[in-house]
PDB file of C-alpha atoms in Angstrom:
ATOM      1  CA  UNK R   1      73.179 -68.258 -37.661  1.00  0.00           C
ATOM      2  CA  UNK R   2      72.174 -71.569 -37.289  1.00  0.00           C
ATOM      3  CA  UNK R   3      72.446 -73.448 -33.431  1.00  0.00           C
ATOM      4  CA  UNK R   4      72.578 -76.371 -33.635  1.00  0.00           C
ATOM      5  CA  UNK R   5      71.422 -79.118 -30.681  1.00  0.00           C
ATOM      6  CA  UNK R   6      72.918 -82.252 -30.795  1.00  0.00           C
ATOM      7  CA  UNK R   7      70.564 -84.865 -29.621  1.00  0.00           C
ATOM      8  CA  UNK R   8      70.989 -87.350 -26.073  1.00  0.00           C
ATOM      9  CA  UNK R   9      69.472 -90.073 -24.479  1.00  0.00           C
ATOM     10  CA  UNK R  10      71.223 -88.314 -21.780  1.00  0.00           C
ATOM     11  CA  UNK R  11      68.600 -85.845 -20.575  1.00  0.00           C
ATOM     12  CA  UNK R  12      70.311 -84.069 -17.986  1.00  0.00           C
ATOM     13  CA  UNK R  13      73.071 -83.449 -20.638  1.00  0.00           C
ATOM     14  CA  UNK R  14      70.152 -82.057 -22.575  1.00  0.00           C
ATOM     15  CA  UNK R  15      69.388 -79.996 -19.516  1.00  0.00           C
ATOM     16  CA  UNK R  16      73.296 -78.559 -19.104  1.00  0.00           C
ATOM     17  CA  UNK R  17      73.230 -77.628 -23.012  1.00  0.00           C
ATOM     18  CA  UNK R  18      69.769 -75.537 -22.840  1.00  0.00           C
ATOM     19  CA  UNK R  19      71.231 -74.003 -19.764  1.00  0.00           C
ATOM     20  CA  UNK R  20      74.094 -73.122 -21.261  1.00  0.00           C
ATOM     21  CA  UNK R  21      72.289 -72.206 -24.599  1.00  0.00           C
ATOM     22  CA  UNK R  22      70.065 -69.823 -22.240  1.00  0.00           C
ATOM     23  CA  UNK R  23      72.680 -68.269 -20.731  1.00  0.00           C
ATOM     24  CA  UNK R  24      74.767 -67.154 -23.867  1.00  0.00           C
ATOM     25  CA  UNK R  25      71.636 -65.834 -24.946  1.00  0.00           C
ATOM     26  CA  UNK R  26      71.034 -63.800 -22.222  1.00  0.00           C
ATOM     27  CA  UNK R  27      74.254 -62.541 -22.576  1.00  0.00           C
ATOM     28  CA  UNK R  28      74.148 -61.680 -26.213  1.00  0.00           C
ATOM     29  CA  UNK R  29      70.802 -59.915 -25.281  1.00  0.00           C
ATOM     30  CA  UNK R  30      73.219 -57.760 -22.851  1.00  0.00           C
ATOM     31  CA  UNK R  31      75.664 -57.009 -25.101  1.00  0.00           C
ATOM     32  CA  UNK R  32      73.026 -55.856 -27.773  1.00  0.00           C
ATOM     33  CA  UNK R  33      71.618 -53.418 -24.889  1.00  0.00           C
ATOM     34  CA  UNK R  34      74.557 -51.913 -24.101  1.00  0.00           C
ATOM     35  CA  UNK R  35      75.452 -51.115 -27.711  1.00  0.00           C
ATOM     36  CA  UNK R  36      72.000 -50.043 -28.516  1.00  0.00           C
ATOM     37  CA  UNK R  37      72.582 -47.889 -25.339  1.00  0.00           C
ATOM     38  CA  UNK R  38      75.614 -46.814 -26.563  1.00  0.00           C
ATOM     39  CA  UNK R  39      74.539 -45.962 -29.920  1.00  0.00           C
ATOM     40  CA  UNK R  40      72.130 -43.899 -28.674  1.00  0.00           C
ATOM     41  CA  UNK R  41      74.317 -41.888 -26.905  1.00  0.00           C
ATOM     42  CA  UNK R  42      76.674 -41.259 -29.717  1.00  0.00           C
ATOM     43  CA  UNK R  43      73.549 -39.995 -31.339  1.00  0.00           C
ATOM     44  CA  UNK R  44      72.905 -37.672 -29.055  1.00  0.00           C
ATOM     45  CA  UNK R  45      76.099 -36.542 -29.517  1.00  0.00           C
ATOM     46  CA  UNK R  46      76.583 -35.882 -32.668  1.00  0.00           C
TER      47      UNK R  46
END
């Protein structure tokens, strides 16, 4: 999957968008935690 920045002159825009780029990534990082978690538990179950 490709992100894609768009570019500004506008450097606090610039600033917002990594931000925001940041943030959805630490989120995504979350999500793949908890399902590795949760794998891992079904594992042990099994």
């Amino acid at each position: 999957m490709a992100i894609i920045i768009p570019y500004s002159h506008d450097v606090n825009m610039n600033a917002d968008y990594m931000e925001k780029l940041n943030q959805i990534g630490s989120e995504i990082r979350d999500i793949d935690k908890q399902v590795n978690t949760r794998l891992h538990q079904v594992g042990g179950e099994i």
